C-alpha positions as a printed NumPy array, in Angstrom:
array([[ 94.313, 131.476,  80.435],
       [ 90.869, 132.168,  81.484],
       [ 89.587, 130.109,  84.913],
       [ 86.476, 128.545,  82.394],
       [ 89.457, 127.088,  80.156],
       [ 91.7  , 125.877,  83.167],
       [ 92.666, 122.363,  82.425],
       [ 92.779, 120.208,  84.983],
       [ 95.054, 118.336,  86.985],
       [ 95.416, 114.994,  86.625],
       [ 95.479, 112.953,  90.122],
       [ 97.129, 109.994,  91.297],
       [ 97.372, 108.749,  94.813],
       [ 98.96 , 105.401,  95.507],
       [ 99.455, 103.459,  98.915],
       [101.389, 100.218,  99.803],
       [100.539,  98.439, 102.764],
       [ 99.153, 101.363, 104.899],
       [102.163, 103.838, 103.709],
       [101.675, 106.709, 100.54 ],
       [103.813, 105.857,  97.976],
       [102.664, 108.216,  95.16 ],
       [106.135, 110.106,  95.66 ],
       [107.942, 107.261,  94.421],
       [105.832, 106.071,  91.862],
       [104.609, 109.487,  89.991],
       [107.837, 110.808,  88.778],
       [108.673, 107.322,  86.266],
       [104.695, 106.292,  85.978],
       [104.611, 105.032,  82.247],
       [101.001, 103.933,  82.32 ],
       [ 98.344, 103.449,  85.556],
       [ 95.378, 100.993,  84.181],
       [ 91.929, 100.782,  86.937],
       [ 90.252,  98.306,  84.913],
       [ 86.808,  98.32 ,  86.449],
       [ 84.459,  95.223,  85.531],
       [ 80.515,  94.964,  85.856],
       [ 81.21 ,  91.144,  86.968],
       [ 78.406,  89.773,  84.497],
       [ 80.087,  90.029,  81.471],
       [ 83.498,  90.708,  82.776],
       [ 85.453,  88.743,  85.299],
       [ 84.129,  89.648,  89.235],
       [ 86.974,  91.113,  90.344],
       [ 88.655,  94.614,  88.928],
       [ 92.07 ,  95.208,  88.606],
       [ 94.844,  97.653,  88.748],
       [ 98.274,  97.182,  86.446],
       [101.188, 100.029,  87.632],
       [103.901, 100.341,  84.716],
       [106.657, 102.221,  85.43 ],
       [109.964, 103.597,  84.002],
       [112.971, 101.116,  85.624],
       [116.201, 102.011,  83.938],
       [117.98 , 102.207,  86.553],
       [116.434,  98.766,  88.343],
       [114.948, 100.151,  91.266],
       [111.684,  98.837,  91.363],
       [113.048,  95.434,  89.78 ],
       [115.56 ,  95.405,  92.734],
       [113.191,  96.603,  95.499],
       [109.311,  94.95 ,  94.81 ],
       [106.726,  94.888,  96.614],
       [105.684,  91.771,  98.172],
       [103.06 ,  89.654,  96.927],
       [100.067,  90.053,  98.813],
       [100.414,  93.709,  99.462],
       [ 97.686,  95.472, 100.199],
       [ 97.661,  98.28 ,  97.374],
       [ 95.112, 101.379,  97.579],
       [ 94.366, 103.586,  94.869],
       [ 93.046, 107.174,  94.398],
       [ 92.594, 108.956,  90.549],
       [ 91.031, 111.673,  88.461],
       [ 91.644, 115.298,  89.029],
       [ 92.792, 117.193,  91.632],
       [ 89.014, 118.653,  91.886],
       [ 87.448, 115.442,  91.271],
       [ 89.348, 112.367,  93.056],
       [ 88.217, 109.018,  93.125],
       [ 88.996, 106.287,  95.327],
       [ 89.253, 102.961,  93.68 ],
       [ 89.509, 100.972,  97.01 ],
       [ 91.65 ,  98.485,  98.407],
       [ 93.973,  96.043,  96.141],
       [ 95.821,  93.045,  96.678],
       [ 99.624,  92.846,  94.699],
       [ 99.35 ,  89.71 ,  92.787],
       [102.395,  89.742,  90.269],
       [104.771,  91.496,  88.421],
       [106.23 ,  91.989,  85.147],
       [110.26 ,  93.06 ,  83.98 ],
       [110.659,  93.737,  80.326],
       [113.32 ,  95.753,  78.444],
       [113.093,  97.087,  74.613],
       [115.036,  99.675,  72.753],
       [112.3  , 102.072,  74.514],
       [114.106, 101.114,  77.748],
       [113.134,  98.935,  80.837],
       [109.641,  98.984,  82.913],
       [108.279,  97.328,  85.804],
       [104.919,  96.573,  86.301],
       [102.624,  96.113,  88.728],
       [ 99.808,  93.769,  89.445],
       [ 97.442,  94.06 ,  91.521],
       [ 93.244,  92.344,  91.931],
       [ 90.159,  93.37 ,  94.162],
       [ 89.966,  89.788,  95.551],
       [ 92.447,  88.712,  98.152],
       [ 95.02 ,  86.727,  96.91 ],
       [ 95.191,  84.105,  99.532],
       [ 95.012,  80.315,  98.952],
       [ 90.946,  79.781, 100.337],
       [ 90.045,  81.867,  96.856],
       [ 91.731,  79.406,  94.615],
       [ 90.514,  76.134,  96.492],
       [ 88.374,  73.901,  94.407],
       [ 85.254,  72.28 ,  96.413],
       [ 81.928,  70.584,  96.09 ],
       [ 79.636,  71.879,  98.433],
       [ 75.744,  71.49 ,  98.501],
       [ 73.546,  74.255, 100.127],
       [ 70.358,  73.079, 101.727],
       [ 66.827,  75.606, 102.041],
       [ 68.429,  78.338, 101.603],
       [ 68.961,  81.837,  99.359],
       [ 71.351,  83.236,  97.384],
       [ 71.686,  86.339,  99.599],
       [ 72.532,  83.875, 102.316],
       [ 74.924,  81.753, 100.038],
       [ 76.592,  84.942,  99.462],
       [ 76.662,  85.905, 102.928],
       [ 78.339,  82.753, 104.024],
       [ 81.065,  82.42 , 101.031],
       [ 81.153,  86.403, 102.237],
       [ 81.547,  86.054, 105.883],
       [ 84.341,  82.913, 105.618],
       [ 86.647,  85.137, 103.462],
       [ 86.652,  87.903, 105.568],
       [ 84.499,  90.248, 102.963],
       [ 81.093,  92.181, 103.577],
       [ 78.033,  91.848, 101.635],
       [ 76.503,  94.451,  99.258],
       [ 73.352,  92.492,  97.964],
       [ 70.575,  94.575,  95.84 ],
       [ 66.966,  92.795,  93.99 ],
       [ 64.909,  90.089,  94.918],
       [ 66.29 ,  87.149,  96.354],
       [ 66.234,  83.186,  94.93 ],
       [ 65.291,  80.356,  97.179],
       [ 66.895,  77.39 ,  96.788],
       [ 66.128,  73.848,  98.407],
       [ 68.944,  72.435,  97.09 ],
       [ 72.138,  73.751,  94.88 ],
       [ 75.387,  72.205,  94.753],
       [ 78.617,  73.728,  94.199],
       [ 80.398,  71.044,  91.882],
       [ 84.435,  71.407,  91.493],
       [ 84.567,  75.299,  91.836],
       [ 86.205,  77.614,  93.337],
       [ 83.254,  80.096,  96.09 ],
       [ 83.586,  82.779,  93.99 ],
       [ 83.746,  80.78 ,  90.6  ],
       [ 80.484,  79.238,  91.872],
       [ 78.97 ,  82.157,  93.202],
       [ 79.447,  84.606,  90.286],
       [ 77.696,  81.709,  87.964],
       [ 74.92 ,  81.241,  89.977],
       [ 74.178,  84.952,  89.975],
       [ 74.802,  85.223,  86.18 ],
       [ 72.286,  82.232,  85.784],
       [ 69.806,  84.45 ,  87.389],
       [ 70.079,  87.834,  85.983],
       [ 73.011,  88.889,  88.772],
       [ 76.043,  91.01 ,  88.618],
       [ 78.697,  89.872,  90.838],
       [ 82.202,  90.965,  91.777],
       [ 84.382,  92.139,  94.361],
       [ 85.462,  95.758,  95.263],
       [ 86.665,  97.363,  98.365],
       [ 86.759,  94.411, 100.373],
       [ 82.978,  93.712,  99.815],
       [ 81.19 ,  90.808,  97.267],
       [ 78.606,  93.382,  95.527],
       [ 75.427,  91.896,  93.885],
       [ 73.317,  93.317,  91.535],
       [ 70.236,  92.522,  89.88 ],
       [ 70.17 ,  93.953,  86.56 ],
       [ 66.981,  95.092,  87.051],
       [ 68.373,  97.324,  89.631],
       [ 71.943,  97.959,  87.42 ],
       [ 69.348,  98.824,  84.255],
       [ 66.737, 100.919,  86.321],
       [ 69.294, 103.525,  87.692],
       [ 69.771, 106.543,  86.963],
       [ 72.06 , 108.159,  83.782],
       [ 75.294, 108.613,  85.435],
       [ 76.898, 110.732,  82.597],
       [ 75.603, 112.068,  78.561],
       [ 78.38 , 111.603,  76.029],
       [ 78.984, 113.889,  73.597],
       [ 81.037, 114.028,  70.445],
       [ 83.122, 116.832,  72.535],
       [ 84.189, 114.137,  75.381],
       [ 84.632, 111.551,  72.979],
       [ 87.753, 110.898,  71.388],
       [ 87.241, 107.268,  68.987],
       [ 84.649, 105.101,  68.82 ],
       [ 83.056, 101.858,  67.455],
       [ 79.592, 101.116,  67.141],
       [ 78.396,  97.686,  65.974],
       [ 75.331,  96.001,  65.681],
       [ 74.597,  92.303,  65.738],
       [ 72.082,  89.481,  65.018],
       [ 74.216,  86.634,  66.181],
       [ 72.865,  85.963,  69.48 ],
       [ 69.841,  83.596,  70.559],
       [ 66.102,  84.905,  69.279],
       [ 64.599,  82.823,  72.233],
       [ 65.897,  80.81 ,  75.847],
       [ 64.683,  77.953,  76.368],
       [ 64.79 ,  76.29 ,  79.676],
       [ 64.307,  72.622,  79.804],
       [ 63.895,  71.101,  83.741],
       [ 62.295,  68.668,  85.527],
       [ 58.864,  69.165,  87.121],
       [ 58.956,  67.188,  90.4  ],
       [ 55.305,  67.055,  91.121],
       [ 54.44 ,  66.152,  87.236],
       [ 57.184,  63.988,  86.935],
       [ 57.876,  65.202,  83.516],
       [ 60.37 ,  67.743,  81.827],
       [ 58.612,  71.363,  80.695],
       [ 60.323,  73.951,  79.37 ],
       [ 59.905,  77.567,  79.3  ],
       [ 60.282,  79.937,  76.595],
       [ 61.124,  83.836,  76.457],
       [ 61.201,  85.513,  72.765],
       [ 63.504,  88.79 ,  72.508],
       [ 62.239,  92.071,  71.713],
       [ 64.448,  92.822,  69.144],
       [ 65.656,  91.426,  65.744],
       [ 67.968,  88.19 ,  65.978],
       [ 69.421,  85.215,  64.545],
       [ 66.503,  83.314,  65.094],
       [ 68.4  ,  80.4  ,  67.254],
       [ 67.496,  79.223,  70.442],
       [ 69.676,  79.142,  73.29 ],
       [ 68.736,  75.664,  75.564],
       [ 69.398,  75.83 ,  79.175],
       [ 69.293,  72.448,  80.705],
       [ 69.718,  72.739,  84.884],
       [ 68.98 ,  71.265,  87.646],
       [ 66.068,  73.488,  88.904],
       [ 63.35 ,  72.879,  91.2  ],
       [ 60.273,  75.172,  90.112],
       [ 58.206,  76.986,  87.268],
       [ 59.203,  80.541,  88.916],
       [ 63.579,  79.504,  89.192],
       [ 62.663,  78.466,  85.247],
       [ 61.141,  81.901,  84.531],
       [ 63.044,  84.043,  86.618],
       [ 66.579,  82.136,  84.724],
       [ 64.616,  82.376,  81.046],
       [ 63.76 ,  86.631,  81.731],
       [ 67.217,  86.686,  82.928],
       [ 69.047,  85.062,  79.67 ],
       [ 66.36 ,  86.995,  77.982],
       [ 67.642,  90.073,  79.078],
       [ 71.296,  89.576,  78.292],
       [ 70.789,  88.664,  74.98 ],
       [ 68.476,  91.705,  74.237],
       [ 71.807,  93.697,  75.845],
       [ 73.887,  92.359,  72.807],
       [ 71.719,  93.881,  69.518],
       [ 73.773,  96.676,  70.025],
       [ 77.462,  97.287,  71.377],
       [ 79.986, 100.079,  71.847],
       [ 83.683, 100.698,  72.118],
       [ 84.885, 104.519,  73.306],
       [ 87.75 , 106.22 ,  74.476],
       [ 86.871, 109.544,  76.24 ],
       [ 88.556, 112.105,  77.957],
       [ 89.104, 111.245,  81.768],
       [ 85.689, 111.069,  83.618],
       [ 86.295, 109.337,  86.969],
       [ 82.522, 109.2  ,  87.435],
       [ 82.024, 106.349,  84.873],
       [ 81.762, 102.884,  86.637],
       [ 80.524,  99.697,  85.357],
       [ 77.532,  98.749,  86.077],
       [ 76.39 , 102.437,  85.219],
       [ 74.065, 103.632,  82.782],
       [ 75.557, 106.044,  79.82 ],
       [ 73.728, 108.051,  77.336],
       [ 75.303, 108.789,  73.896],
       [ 74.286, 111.865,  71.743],
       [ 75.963, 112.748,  68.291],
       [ 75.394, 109.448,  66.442],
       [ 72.748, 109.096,  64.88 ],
       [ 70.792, 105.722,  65.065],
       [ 73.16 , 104.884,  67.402],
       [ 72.095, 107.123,  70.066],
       [ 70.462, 105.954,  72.828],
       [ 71.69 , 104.491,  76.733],
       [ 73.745, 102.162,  77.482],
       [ 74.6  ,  99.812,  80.188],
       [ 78.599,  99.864,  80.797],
       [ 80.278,  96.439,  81.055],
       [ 83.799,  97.675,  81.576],
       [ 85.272, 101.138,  82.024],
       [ 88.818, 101.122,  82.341],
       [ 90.569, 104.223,  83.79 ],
       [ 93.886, 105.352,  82.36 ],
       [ 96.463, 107.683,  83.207],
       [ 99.93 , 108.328,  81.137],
       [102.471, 111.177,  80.657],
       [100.256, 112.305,  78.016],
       [ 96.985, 112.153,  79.459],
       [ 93.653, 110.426,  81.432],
       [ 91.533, 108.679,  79.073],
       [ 88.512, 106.83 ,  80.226],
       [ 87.696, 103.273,  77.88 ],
       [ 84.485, 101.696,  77.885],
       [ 82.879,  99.103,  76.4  ],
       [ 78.945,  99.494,  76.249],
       [ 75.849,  97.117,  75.595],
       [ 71.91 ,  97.998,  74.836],
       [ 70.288,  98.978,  77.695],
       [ 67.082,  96.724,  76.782],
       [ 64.059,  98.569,  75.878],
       [ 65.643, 101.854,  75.193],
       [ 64.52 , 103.403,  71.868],
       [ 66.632, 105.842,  70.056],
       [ 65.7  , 109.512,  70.548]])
């Protein structure tokens, strides 16, 4: 076969607490999932799910301890990617005329108790780049923090878990948040929709796909608050750009200014404008795809145009690497 048609090797690299395990776990692999989330619309941490052929009850004999640290490489033996750093959170046993498989579990956030503790806490003249460098610092985590910062004088933290409270906060604001690598990463999505086009699709790299368009979301945000110096409740409005439902969507919070009201108002603005217009693909393998990214999608008529990626989940089976995504409007962007 010619070197232009060469088709490459698929690549997986798996470690265990410090020690490569990708001998072991290659030869009965079933299915290896990277499910990586934008941690706006998806859940702020990404996660990794390891099925695997167990006939003979190895791996349901022999697991891996909860807690594990797990580290994960994929793609192609030209093009690896490193997922980062894992924590083994559970497992799953199941048998079926196919045969028995053990899978598993693993999330980007550590699995230890001070995640899952419940708290009210109030923060006091302060930011939320320095929120999210304390919740950061107390869990052991680093801080990746892109956009403008908020000031606060006062925000309180009412029966939720850091990160629970955290990732809202930033959502509220126009903020992606999640955890990868042993860092809290924070977008604006100013910053997420200004980058650059990571990859063009093609109806050559694309294998299904569903395109659907929407009116069902808010035509306006609306957020009610009280103006401490007036002494009265004001609201501020932001229309969408595009065609919608007509509803509006109310936000009442506890906010202490005209510019938190705008900058929460452009911010819901945004994300409904992101709706008008969503996407589901498979595609071959293409480690480069991230959410978060930007995508561009040629081949489809009216529905070409880019695309902000909410979720791009990476899989690898005996019969292939397949890359899914799942797409929004990338506000603003006409089709070509």
């Amino acid at each position: 076969m010619a070197e232009g048609l060469r088709v490459p090797e698929v690549y997986l690299y798996v470690e265990i607490n410090n020690k490569d395990v990708s001998v072991y776990i290659t030869p009965y692999l079933l299915n290896f999932s990277y499910m990586d989330n934008d941690g706006l619309n998806k859940q702020e941490s990404d996660d990794v799910e390891i099925e695997l052929e167990d006939s003979q009850g190895f791996f349901r004999d022999n697991p891996p301890a909860r807690g594990s640290s797990l580290k994960v490489k994929f793609g192609y033996t030209d093009r690896i990617r490193s997922a980062g750093v894992f924590y083994i959170d559970g497992f799953t046993y199941k048998s079926s005329r196919q045969g028995d498989a053990f899978t598993i579990k693993a999330l980007a956030k550590d699995v230890k108790s001070s995640f899952r503790e419940i708290k009210t806490t109030a923060f006091e003249n302060t930011t939320l780049r320095k929120i999210a460098q304390d919740i950061a610092s107390k869990h052991g985590y680093k801080l990746n923090f892109a956009g403008a910062d908020v000031s606060f004088k006062r925000t309180t933290q009412q029966e939720k878990t850091d990160l629970k409270f955290l990732a809202g906060l930033c959502k509220q604001y126009g903020y992606t948040c999640k955890i990868v690598n042993r860092q809290i990463v924070i977008r604006s999505l100013d910053e997420s929709l200004g980058s650059q086009t990571v990859y063009v699709l093609t109806r050559n790299h694309i294998l299904d796909f569903e395109f659907e368009t929407s009116s069902l979301y808010e035509g306006s945000v609306d957020v009610v608050y009280l103006d401490a110096q007036k002494k009265d409740v004001v609201e501020d409005k932001k229309k969408t750009q595009v065609k919608a439902s007509g509803d509006t969507k109310k936000i009442n919070t506890r906010i202490e200014s005209k510019s938190q009201a705008e900058a929460i108002s452009k911010a819901q603005k945004t994300i409904n404008e992101m709706k008008e217009v969503q996407a589901r693909l498979t595609c071959v393998g293409i480690p480069d795809l991230h959410a978060g990214g930007i995508v561009e999608v040629q081949g489809f008529g009216a529905f070409d145009r880019q695309y902000y990626t909410s979720t791009a989940r990476h899989i690898i089976k005996r019969s292939g690497y397949t890359t899914e995504l799942e797409l929004l409007r990338k506000p603003g962007e006409k089709k070509k």
